Amino acid sequence: MTYEKKLVIGLFGFGVVGEGIYRVLKQTPTLQAAIKRICIKHPDKKRNAPAELFTTDADLLLNDPEINVVVELIDDADAAWYIVSTSLGSGKAVVSANKKMIAAHLAELLQLQVDNRTSFLYEAAVCGSIPVIRNLEEYYDNDMLNSVTGIINGSTNYILTRMNEDGMAYDDALELAQELGFAETDPSLDVQGTDAANKLTIILNHAYGIISKPEDIMCKGITQLHPTDSVYAKEKGYSIKLVARANRVNHTDVAAYVLPTFVGPRSQLFNVRFEYNGVIIGTRLADEQFIYGKGAGRYPTSSAVLSDIAALRYGYKYEYKKARTGVNYQISTDHVLRIYVSCENMADINRLDFIAIDETYISQNRKYITGTISFDKLRKAAWLNNPDNSVIVFAEAGPAADHQLEELE
Ligand SMILES: NC(=O)c1ccc[n+]([C@@H]2O[C@H](COP(=O)([O-])OP(=O)(O)OC[C@H]3O[C@@H](n4cnc5c(N)ncnc54)[C@H](OP(=O)(O)O)[C@@H]3O)[C@@H](O)[C@H]2O)c1
């Protein structure tokens, strides 16, 4: 549907992003989009907007036939699912930034869009201000995607930068990230890698047409990293980053994981610091391309929400073209990784799990082992989830392999 008339918006949430988009829209009159009502949770909070705009009654927005666009920016995934599914069900266009809700309900959301022929846009849900989804949907439509590799959680990148570059303790760096508004309301979503897995679930759909659940993605956050890991990284010239990666391992299978990763200076990700995000897109024809920007924060995230609202003026919808290529990609467990495992007690690590061991180091403080392991063995290894052990993957096992997929004539 193209909106000849004005976009009449029902806004849910008036927090970091909600208030941001309220302010931005006030300063963008040319867009012809006006917020009619704002639904929030706590009526007694002081708001920087006229009191008559606010309500705690969601149905007042959902049942208002004049509201043709719902912008959902709340921090409660269950309530967001009710808001978004009800809105799409009644034919309203929806813009959301809620990656947790979208990743959990991907299949149902795809169906709702088909059934109701309405737009559901969520650029802000993946890497804040960086247009990852729109690029995967539109630009990388024909050139075969070999891989998508990125730092897609600004909060953990901020924490790791502070720890690696300033020697800050983990707890202090996390507190600072929260103070600056980079961390999720529930920071465990960030530091355990769940937020990145939610985003990778969405990326997998737009890159390869895969409909998966975040639980299908192997995911390790940064909570098990040990200070000696940074010492190892510095000695070898690496930086430790939380990297999300999806790469084709053959013509039907895609490896997908979120893991702490040693990134070397030749990678574009090496210089992605603080709350910034960066995504390397590896393609068959164009080799590697890199997109970089702010992955969180009030105005960067509002910029993506604004872009989605503007796209509704010309009736833009995601077409989910990758699901219609005739290739049914699936998540693979049949590939190998080169990893480093550091531990308190070497007896914890079953060396027989490895295909090959490159290096073993034992000191009084800490021990480590590096080697090649099958992905399947790694994800099933009992020692992986022992809080005394940290696992970091070497990045170079990945991108170089992309080039071996197929030779061009
Ligand atoms: N912050 C970022 O940089 C960023 C970046 C990308 C994506 N996102 C996503 O954007 C969304 C919003 O994040 P945020 O940082 O703006 O959160 P936030 O600052 O914590 O604000 C959340 C807002 O949601 C409202 N709310 C919560 N439950 C509600 C309900 N059931 N009904 C109506 N309103 C409800 C709260 O109301 P009260 O004001 O009354 O408490 C508050 O205004 C989340 O999905 C987040 O993952 C955020």
mmCIF file with all atom_site columns, C-alpha atoms in Angstrom, residues 94-225:
data_model
loop_
_atom_site.group_PDB
_atom_site.id
_atom_site.type_symbol
_atom_site.label_atom_id
_atom_site.label_alt_id
_atom_site.label_comp_id
_atom_site.label_asym_id
_atom_site.label_entity_id
_atom_site.label_seq_id
_atom_site.pdbx_PDB_ins_code
_atom_site.Cartn_x
_atom_site.Cartn_y
_atom_site.Cartn_z
_atom_site.occupancy
_atom_site.B_iso_or_equiv
_atom_site.pdbx_formal_charge
_atom_site.auth_seq_id
_atom_site.auth_comp_id
_atom_site.auth_asym_id
_atom_site.auth_atom_id
_atom_site.pdbx_PDB_model_num
ATOM 1   C CA . VAL A 1 94  ? 4.764  -1.490  11.470 1.00 0.00 ? 94  VAL A CA 1
ATOM 2   C CA . VAL A 1 95  ? 8.301  -0.303  12.185 1.00 0.00 ? 95  VAL A CA 1
ATOM 3   C CA . SER A 1 96  ? 10.164 -2.006  15.043 1.00 0.00 ? 96  SER A CA 1
ATOM 4   C CA . ALA A 1 97  ? 13.657 -2.143  16.570 1.00 0.00 ? 97  ALA A CA 1
ATOM 5   C CA . ASN A 1 98  ? 12.939 -5.178  18.718 1.00 0.00 ? 98  ASN A CA 1
ATOM 6   C CA . LYS A 1 99  ? 15.442 -7.827  17.575 1.00 0.00 ? 99  LYS A CA 1
ATOM 7   C CA . LYS A 1 100 ? 14.580 -10.186 20.445 1.00 0.00 ? 100 LYS A CA 1
ATOM 8   C CA . MET A 1 101 ? 10.912 -10.276 19.478 1.00 0.00 ? 101 MET A CA 1
ATOM 9   C CA . ILE A 1 102 ? 11.605 -10.456 15.731 1.00 0.00 ? 102 ILE A CA 1
ATOM 10  C CA . ALA A 1 103 ? 14.112 -13.308 16.052 1.00 0.00 ? 103 ALA A CA 1
ATOM 11  C CA . ALA A 1 104 ? 11.771 -15.271 18.328 1.00 0.00 ? 104 ALA A CA 1
ATOM 12  C CA . HIS A 1 105 ? 8.762  -14.905 16.007 1.00 0.00 ? 105 HIS A CA 1
ATOM 13  C CA . LEU A 1 106 ? 10.364 -14.749 12.570 1.00 0.00 ? 106 LEU A CA 1
ATOM 14  C CA . ALA A 1 107 ? 8.230  -17.419 10.873 1.00 0.00 ? 107 ALA A CA 1
ATOM 15  C CA . GLU A 1 108 ? 4.953  -15.998 12.237 1.00 0.00 ? 108 GLU A CA 1
ATOM 16  C CA . LEU A 1 109 ? 5.941  -12.464 11.268 1.00 0.00 ? 109 LEU A CA 1
ATOM 17  C CA . LEU A 1 110 ? 6.690  -13.539 7.689  1.00 0.00 ? 110 LEU A CA 1
ATOM 18  C CA . GLN A 1 111 ? 3.268  -15.157 7.492  1.00 0.00 ? 111 GLN A CA 1
ATOM 19  C CA . LEU A 1 112 ? 1.486  -12.128 8.979  1.00 0.00 ? 112 LEU A CA 1
ATOM 20  C CA . GLN A 1 113 ? 3.016  -9.896  6.299  1.00 0.00 ? 113 GLN A CA 1
ATOM 21  C CA . VAL A 1 114 ? 1.848  -12.221 3.542  1.00 0.00 ? 114 VAL A CA 1
ATOM 22  C CA . ASP A 1 115 ? -1.649 -12.649 5.004  1.00 0.00 ? 115 ASP A CA 1
ATOM 23  C CA . ASN A 1 116 ? -2.224 -8.941  5.558  1.00 0.00 ? 116 ASN A CA 1
ATOM 24  C CA . ARG A 1 117 ? -0.153 -7.552  2.655  1.00 0.00 ? 117 ARG A CA 1
ATOM 25  C CA . THR A 1 118 ? 1.341  -4.933  4.852  1.00 0.00 ? 118 THR A CA 1
ATOM 26  C CA . SER A 1 119 ? 4.874  -3.635  5.536  1.00 0.00 ? 119 SER A CA 1
ATOM 27  C CA . PHE A 1 120 ? 6.932  -4.649  8.527  1.00 0.00 ? 120 PHE A CA 1
ATOM 28  C CA . LEU A 1 121 ? 10.313 -2.893  8.576  1.00 0.00 ? 121 LEU A CA 1
ATOM 29  C CA . TYR A 1 122 ? 13.045 -3.300  11.208 1.00 0.00 ? 122 TYR A CA 1
ATOM 30  C CA . GLU A 1 123 ? 16.341 -1.858  10.013 1.00 0.00 ? 123 GLU A CA 1
ATOM 31  C CA . ALA A 1 124 ? 17.100 -0.498  13.519 1.00 0.00 ? 124 ALA A CA 1
ATOM 32  C CA . ALA A 1 125 ? 16.948 -4.017  14.972 1.00 0.00 ? 125 ALA A CA 1
ATOM 33  C CA . VAL A 1 126 ? 20.246 -5.013  13.323 1.00 0.00 ? 126 VAL A CA 1
ATOM 34  C CA . CYS A 1 127 ? 23.289 -2.763  13.879 1.00 0.00 ? 127 CYS A CA 1
ATOM 35  C CA . GLY A 1 128 ? 21.342 0.401   14.759 1.00 0.00 ? 128 GLY A CA 1
ATOM 36  C CA . SER A 1 129 ? 22.171 3.014   12.161 1.00 0.00 ? 129 SER A CA 1
ATOM 37  C CA . ILE A 1 130 ? 23.889 0.739   9.598  1.00 0.00 ? 130 ILE A CA 1
ATOM 38  C CA . PRO A 1 131 ? 21.623 -0.298  6.709  1.00 0.00 ? 131 PRO A CA 1
ATOM 39  C CA . VAL A 1 132 ? 22.424 -4.005  6.810  1.00 0.00 ? 132 VAL A CA 1
ATOM 40  C CA . ILE A 1 133 ? 18.953 -5.414  6.104  1.00 0.00 ? 133 ILE A CA 1
ATOM 41  C CA . ARG A 1 134 ? 18.083 -3.065  3.250  1.00 0.00 ? 134 ARG A CA 1
ATOM 42  C CA . ASN A 1 135 ? 21.483 -3.817  1.622  1.00 0.00 ? 135 ASN A CA 1
ATOM 43  C CA . LEU A 1 136 ? 21.077 -7.577  1.927  1.00 0.00 ? 136 LEU A CA 1
ATOM 44  C CA . GLU A 1 137 ? 17.510 -7.322  0.590  1.00 0.00 ? 137 GLU A CA 1
ATOM 45  C CA . GLU A 1 138 ? 18.163 -5.022  -2.343 1.00 0.00 ? 138 GLU A CA 1
ATOM 46  C CA . TYR A 1 139 ? 21.795 -4.687  -3.316 1.00 0.00 ? 139 TYR A CA 1
ATOM 47  C CA . TYR A 1 140 ? 23.072 -8.215  -2.697 1.00 0.00 ? 140 TYR A CA 1
ATOM 48  C CA . ASP A 1 141 ? 20.145 -9.710  -4.498 1.00 0.00 ? 141 ASP A CA 1
ATOM 49  C CA . ASN A 1 142 ? 21.929 -11.372 -7.399 1.00 0.00 ? 142 ASN A CA 1
ATOM 50  C CA . ASP A 1 143 ? 25.611 -11.626 -6.514 1.00 0.00 ? 143 ASP A CA 1
ATOM 51  C CA . MET A 1 144 ? 26.061 -14.796 -4.479 1.00 0.00 ? 144 MET A CA 1
ATOM 52  C CA . LEU A 1 145 ? 26.748 -14.036 -0.831 1.00 0.00 ? 145 LEU A CA 1
ATOM 53  C CA . ASN A 1 146 ? 29.657 -16.008 0.537  1.00 0.00 ? 146 ASN A CA 1
ATOM 54  C CA . SER A 1 147 ? 29.623 -14.587 4.035  1.00 0.00 ? 147 SER A CA 1
ATOM 55  C CA . VAL A 1 148 ? 28.383 -11.942 6.421  1.00 0.00 ? 148 VAL A CA 1
ATOM 56  C CA . THR A 1 149 ? 30.803 -11.316 9.294  1.00 0.00 ? 149 THR A CA 1
ATOM 57  C CA . GLY A 1 150 ? 30.344 -8.592  11.819 1.00 0.00 ? 150 GLY A CA 1
ATOM 58  C CA . ILE A 1 151 ? 30.659 -6.903  15.131 1.00 0.00 ? 151 ILE A CA 1
ATOM 59  C CA . ILE A 1 152 ? 26.948 -6.442  15.674 1.00 0.00 ? 152 ILE A CA 1
ATOM 60  C CA . ASN A 1 153 ? 26.661 -5.704  19.386 1.00 0.00 ? 153 ASN A CA 1
ATOM 61  C CA . GLY A 1 154 ? 27.891 -2.250  20.363 1.00 0.00 ? 154 GLY A CA 1
ATOM 62  C CA . SER A 1 155 ? 27.767 -2.868  24.088 1.00 0.00 ? 155 SER A CA 1
ATOM 63  C CA . THR A 1 156 ? 30.155 -5.848  24.133 1.00 0.00 ? 156 THR A CA 1
ATOM 64  C CA . ASN A 1 157 ? 32.426 -4.093  21.658 1.00 0.00 ? 157 ASN A CA 1
ATOM 65  C CA . TYR A 1 158 ? 32.534 -1.103  23.992 1.00 0.00 ? 158 TYR A CA 1
ATOM 66  C CA . ILE A 1 159 ? 33.352 -3.346  26.971 1.00 0.00 ? 159 ILE A CA 1
ATOM 67  C CA . LEU A 1 160 ? 36.062 -5.288  25.080 1.00 0.00 ? 160 LEU A CA 1
ATOM 68  C CA . THR A 1 161 ? 37.645 -2.073  23.789 1.00 0.00 ? 161 THR A CA 1
ATOM 69  C CA . ARG A 1 162 ? 37.827 -0.634  27.308 1.00 0.00 ? 162 ARG A CA 1
ATOM 70  C CA . MET A 1 163 ? 39.224 -3.915  28.686 1.00 0.00 ? 163 MET A CA 1
ATOM 71  C CA . ASN A 1 164 ? 41.785 -4.453  25.909 1.00 0.00 ? 164 ASN A CA 1
ATOM 72  C CA . GLU A 1 165 ? 42.935 -0.881  25.392 1.00 0.00 ? 165 GLU A CA 1
ATOM 73  C CA . ASP A 1 166 ? 42.548 0.705   28.838 1.00 0.00 ? 166 ASP A CA 1
ATOM 74  C CA . GLY A 1 167 ? 42.990 -2.379  31.029 1.00 0.00 ? 167 GLY A CA 1
ATOM 75  C CA . MET A 1 168 ? 39.575 -1.719  32.599 1.00 0.00 ? 168 MET A CA 1
ATOM 76  C CA . ALA A 1 169 ? 37.995 -4.508  34.667 1.00 0.00 ? 169 ALA A CA 1
ATOM 77  C CA . TYR A 1 170 ? 34.992 -6.235  33.067 1.00 0.00 ? 170 TYR A CA 1
ATOM 78  C CA . ASP A 1 171 ? 32.449 -5.007  35.692 1.00 0.00 ? 171 ASP A CA 1
ATOM 79  C CA . ASP A 1 172 ? 33.593 -1.374  35.410 1.00 0.00 ? 172 ASP A CA 1
ATOM 80  C CA . ALA A 1 173 ? 33.464 -1.465  31.614 1.00 0.00 ? 173 ALA A CA 1
ATOM 81  C CA . LEU A 1 174 ? 29.935 -2.960  31.701 1.00 0.00 ? 174 LEU A CA 1
ATOM 82  C CA . GLU A 1 175 ? 28.760 -0.287  34.144 1.00 0.00 ? 175 GLU A CA 1
ATOM 83  C CA . LEU A 1 176 ? 30.121 2.426   31.873 1.00 0.00 ? 176 LEU A CA 1
ATOM 84  C CA . ALA A 1 177 ? 28.401 0.904   28.817 1.00 0.00 ? 177 ALA A CA 1
ATOM 85  C CA . GLN A 1 178 ? 25.114 0.925   30.750 1.00 0.00 ? 178 GLN A CA 1
ATOM 86  C CA . GLU A 1 179 ? 25.590 4.524   31.897 1.00 0.00 ? 179 GLU A CA 1
ATOM 87  C CA . LEU A 1 180 ? 26.172 5.592   28.294 1.00 0.00 ? 180 LEU A CA 1
ATOM 88  C CA . GLY A 1 181 ? 22.955 3.858   27.117 1.00 0.00 ? 181 GLY A CA 1
ATOM 89  C CA . PHE A 1 182 ? 24.721 1.267   24.914 1.00 0.00 ? 182 PHE A CA 1
ATOM 90  C CA . ALA A 1 183 ? 23.640 -1.791  26.901 1.00 0.00 ? 183 ALA A CA 1
ATOM 91  C CA . GLU A 1 184 ? 20.232 -3.477  26.711 1.00 0.00 ? 184 GLU A CA 1
ATOM 92  C CA . THR A 1 185 ? 17.894 -2.992  29.705 1.00 0.00 ? 185 THR A CA 1
ATOM 93  C CA . ASP A 1 186 ? 18.870 -6.583  30.577 1.00 0.00 ? 186 ASP A CA 1
ATOM 94  C CA . PRO A 1 187 ? 22.669 -6.524  29.952 1.00 0.00 ? 187 PRO A CA 1
ATOM 95  C CA . SER A 1 188 ? 22.929 -10.337 30.058 1.00 0.00 ? 188 SER A CA 1
ATOM 96  C CA . LEU A 1 189 ? 21.408 -10.248 26.558 1.00 0.00 ? 189 LEU A CA 1
ATOM 97  C CA . ASP A 1 190 ? 24.517 -8.386  25.387 1.00 0.00 ? 190 ASP A CA 1
ATOM 98  C CA . VAL A 1 191 ? 27.316 -10.041 27.319 1.00 0.00 ? 191 VAL A CA 1
ATOM 99  C CA . GLN A 1 192 ? 26.115 -13.619 26.809 1.00 0.00 ? 192 GLN A CA 1
ATOM 100 C CA . GLY A 1 193 ? 25.928 -13.038 23.067 1.00 0.00 ? 193 GLY A CA 1
ATOM 101 C CA . THR A 1 194 ? 22.140 -13.505 22.891 1.00 0.00 ? 194 THR A CA 1
ATOM 102 C CA . ASP A 1 195 ? 21.540 -10.086 21.369 1.00 0.00 ? 195 ASP A CA 1
ATOM 103 C CA . ALA A 1 196 ? 24.070 -10.843 18.603 1.00 0.00 ? 196 ALA A CA 1
ATOM 104 C CA . ALA A 1 197 ? 22.454 -14.266 18.037 1.00 0.00 ? 197 ALA A CA 1
ATOM 105 C CA . ASN A 1 198 ? 19.044 -12.561 17.711 1.00 0.00 ? 198 ASN A CA 1
ATOM 106 C CA . LYS A 1 199 ? 20.472 -10.209 15.078 1.00 0.00 ? 199 LYS A CA 1
ATOM 107 C CA . LEU A 1 200 ? 22.261 -13.032 13.264 1.00 0.00 ? 200 LEU A CA 1
ATOM 108 C CA . THR A 1 201 ? 18.940 -14.917 13.087 1.00 0.00 ? 201 THR A CA 1
ATOM 109 C CA . ILE A 1 202 ? 17.499 -11.928 11.223 1.00 0.00 ? 202 ILE A CA 1
ATOM 110 C CA . ILE A 1 203 ? 20.603 -11.591 9.010  1.00 0.00 ? 203 ILE A CA 1
ATOM 111 C CA . LEU A 1 204 ? 20.446 -15.295 8.081  1.00 0.00 ? 204 LEU A CA 1
ATOM 112 C CA . ASN A 1 205 ? 16.959 -14.747 6.760  1.00 0.00 ? 205 ASN A CA 1
ATOM 113 C CA . HIS A 1 206 ? 17.794 -11.724 4.632  1.00 0.00 ? 206 HIS A CA 1
ATOM 114 C CA . ALA A 1 207 ? 21.142 -13.151 3.435  1.00 0.00 ? 207 ALA A CA 1
ATOM 115 C CA . TYR A 1 208 ? 20.208 -16.776 2.787  1.00 0.00 ? 208 TYR A CA 1
ATOM 116 C CA . GLY A 1 209 ? 16.442 -17.126 3.281  1.00 0.00 ? 209 GLY A CA 1
ATOM 117 C CA . ILE A 1 210 ? 16.991 -19.288 6.376  1.00 0.00 ? 210 ILE A CA 1
ATOM 118 C CA . ILE A 1 211 ? 14.192 -19.251 8.940  1.00 0.00 ? 211 ILE A CA 1
ATOM 119 C CA . SER A 1 212 ? 15.770 -20.229 12.229 1.00 0.00 ? 212 SER A CA 1
ATOM 120 C CA . LYS A 1 213 ? 15.522 -19.599 15.947 1.00 0.00 ? 213 LYS A CA 1
ATOM 121 C CA . PRO A 1 214 ? 18.277 -17.869 17.943 1.00 0.00 ? 214 PRO A CA 1
ATOM 122 C CA . GLU A 1 215 ? 18.715 -21.172 19.839 1.00 0.00 ? 215 GLU A CA 1
ATOM 123 C CA . ASP A 1 216 ? 19.821 -22.790 16.557 1.00 0.00 ? 216 ASP A CA 1
ATOM 124 C CA . ILE A 1 217 ? 22.886 -20.538 16.492 1.00 0.00 ? 217 ILE A CA 1
ATOM 125 C CA . MET A 1 218 ? 25.962 -21.479 18.453 1.00 0.00 ? 218 MET A CA 1
ATOM 126 C CA . CYS A 1 219 ? 26.610 -18.560 20.726 1.00 0.00 ? 219 CYS A CA 1
ATOM 127 C CA . LYS A 1 220 ? 29.207 -17.688 23.363 1.00 0.00 ? 220 LYS A CA 1
ATOM 128 C CA . GLY A 1 221 ? 29.420 -14.242 24.854 1.00 0.00 ? 221 GLY A CA 1
ATOM 129 C CA . ILE A 1 222 ? 32.267 -12.478 26.602 1.00 0.00 ? 222 ILE A CA 1
ATOM 130 C CA . THR A 1 223 ? 31.570 -13.459 30.226 1.00 0.00 ? 223 THR A CA 1
ATOM 131 C CA . GLN A 1 224 ? 34.035 -16.375 30.246 1.00 0.00 ? 224 GLN A CA 1
ATOM 132 C CA . LEU A 1 225 ? 36.980 -14.378 28.881 1.00 0.00 ? 225 LEU A CA 1
#
